[in-house]
């Protein structure tokens, strides 16, 4: 991601100064957040959404009109605390293993909602379906391990293929 982003910034520098500046400042914000000087384990849903949005801004400069995204967060969920780096790795996976594999416009949606007493995070994309068992690379495996350590059986990671393809994290009893 960093290598591709820096190459994109270098390529844009002579073409579009405003896009170059936007991409560089978004990348800077991402790294500031990820350095985590306070060593916090949790952040608010709003903070995590803001970080995912910075990531998407960088990717939007790279992909241009081939990336379209929306974010929907229920008001009740905005200030809930969730582990840092739960949303962005799911978004990155959707782009890397989904949207980058199609020739048309990639559509991505982040949806965070309250369902009964549970906090549900879904990342939808219109890329190819997941394999029967999504390959757990570093990102998904790290996320799975983090959820198991912090929540045990109170967290569930699953996915759905088809027209509403998505990956979902359910954090039980958060309301």
Coordinates of C-alpha atoms in Angstrom, one line a residue, residues 18-84:
X18 CA -4.1 19.6 -5.6
X19 CA -4.6 15.8 -5.9
X20 CA -0.9 15.3 -4.9
X21 CA -1.5 17.5 -1.8
X22 CA -4.7 15.7 -0.9
X23 CA -3.1 12.3 -1.3
X24 CA 0.0 13.2 0.7
X25 CA -2.0 14.7 3.6
X26 CA -4.4 11.7 3.7
X27 CA -1.4 9.4 3.8
X28 CA 0.1 11.5 6.5
X29 CA -3.1 11.3 8.6
X30 CA -3.2 7.5 8.2
X31 CA 0.4 7.1 9.4
X32 CA -0.2 9.5 12.3
X33 CA -3.2 7.4 13.4
X34 CA -1.3 4.1 12.9
X35 CA 1.7 5.2 14.9
X36 CA -0.6 5.3 18.0
X37 CA 1.7 7.1 20.3
X38 CA -0.8 6.7 23.2
X39 CA -0.8 2.9 22.6
X40 CA -4.6 2.8 22.7
X41 CA -6.3 -0.5 21.9
X42 CA -9.7 1.0 21.3
X43 CA -11.1 4.0 19.4
X44 CA -14.6 5.3 18.7
X45 CA -16.4 4.1 15.6
X46 CA -16.2 7.7 14.4
X47 CA -12.4 7.7 14.7
X48 CA -12.2 4.4 12.9
X49 CA -14.5 5.6 10.1
X50 CA -12.4 8.8 9.7
X51 CA -9.2 6.6 9.4
X52 CA -10.9 4.4 6.8
X53 CA -12.1 7.4 4.9
X54 CA -8.5 8.7 4.8
X55 CA -7.4 5.4 3.4
X56 CA -10.3 5.5 0.8
X57 CA -9.2 9.0 -0.2
X58 CA -5.7 7.7 -1.0
X59 CA -7.2 4.8 -3.0
X60 CA -9.7 7.2 -4.7
X61 CA -6.7 9.2 -6.1
X62 CA -5.1 5.9 -7.3
X63 CA -8.3 4.4 -8.8
X64 CA -10.1 7.6 -9.9
X65 CA -13.5 7.0 -11.3
X66 CA -13.1 3.3 -10.9
X67 CA -13.7 3.5 -7.2
X68 CA -17.1 4.7 -5.7
X69 CA -17.7 4.4 -2.0
X70 CA -20.3 5.2 0.6
X71 CA -20.3 5.1 4.4
X72 CA -23.4 4.7 6.5
X73 CA -23.2 4.8 10.3
X74 CA -26.2 4.7 12.6
X75 CA -26.0 7.6 15.1
X76 CA -26.2 5.2 18.1
X77 CA -23.0 3.5 17.0
X78 CA -20.8 6.5 16.4
X79 CA -19.3 6.9 19.9
X80 CA -19.1 3.1 20.7
X81 CA -15.6 1.9 21.3
X82 CA -14.1 -0.8 19.0
X83 CA -10.6 -2.1 18.6
X84 CA -8.4 0.1 16.5

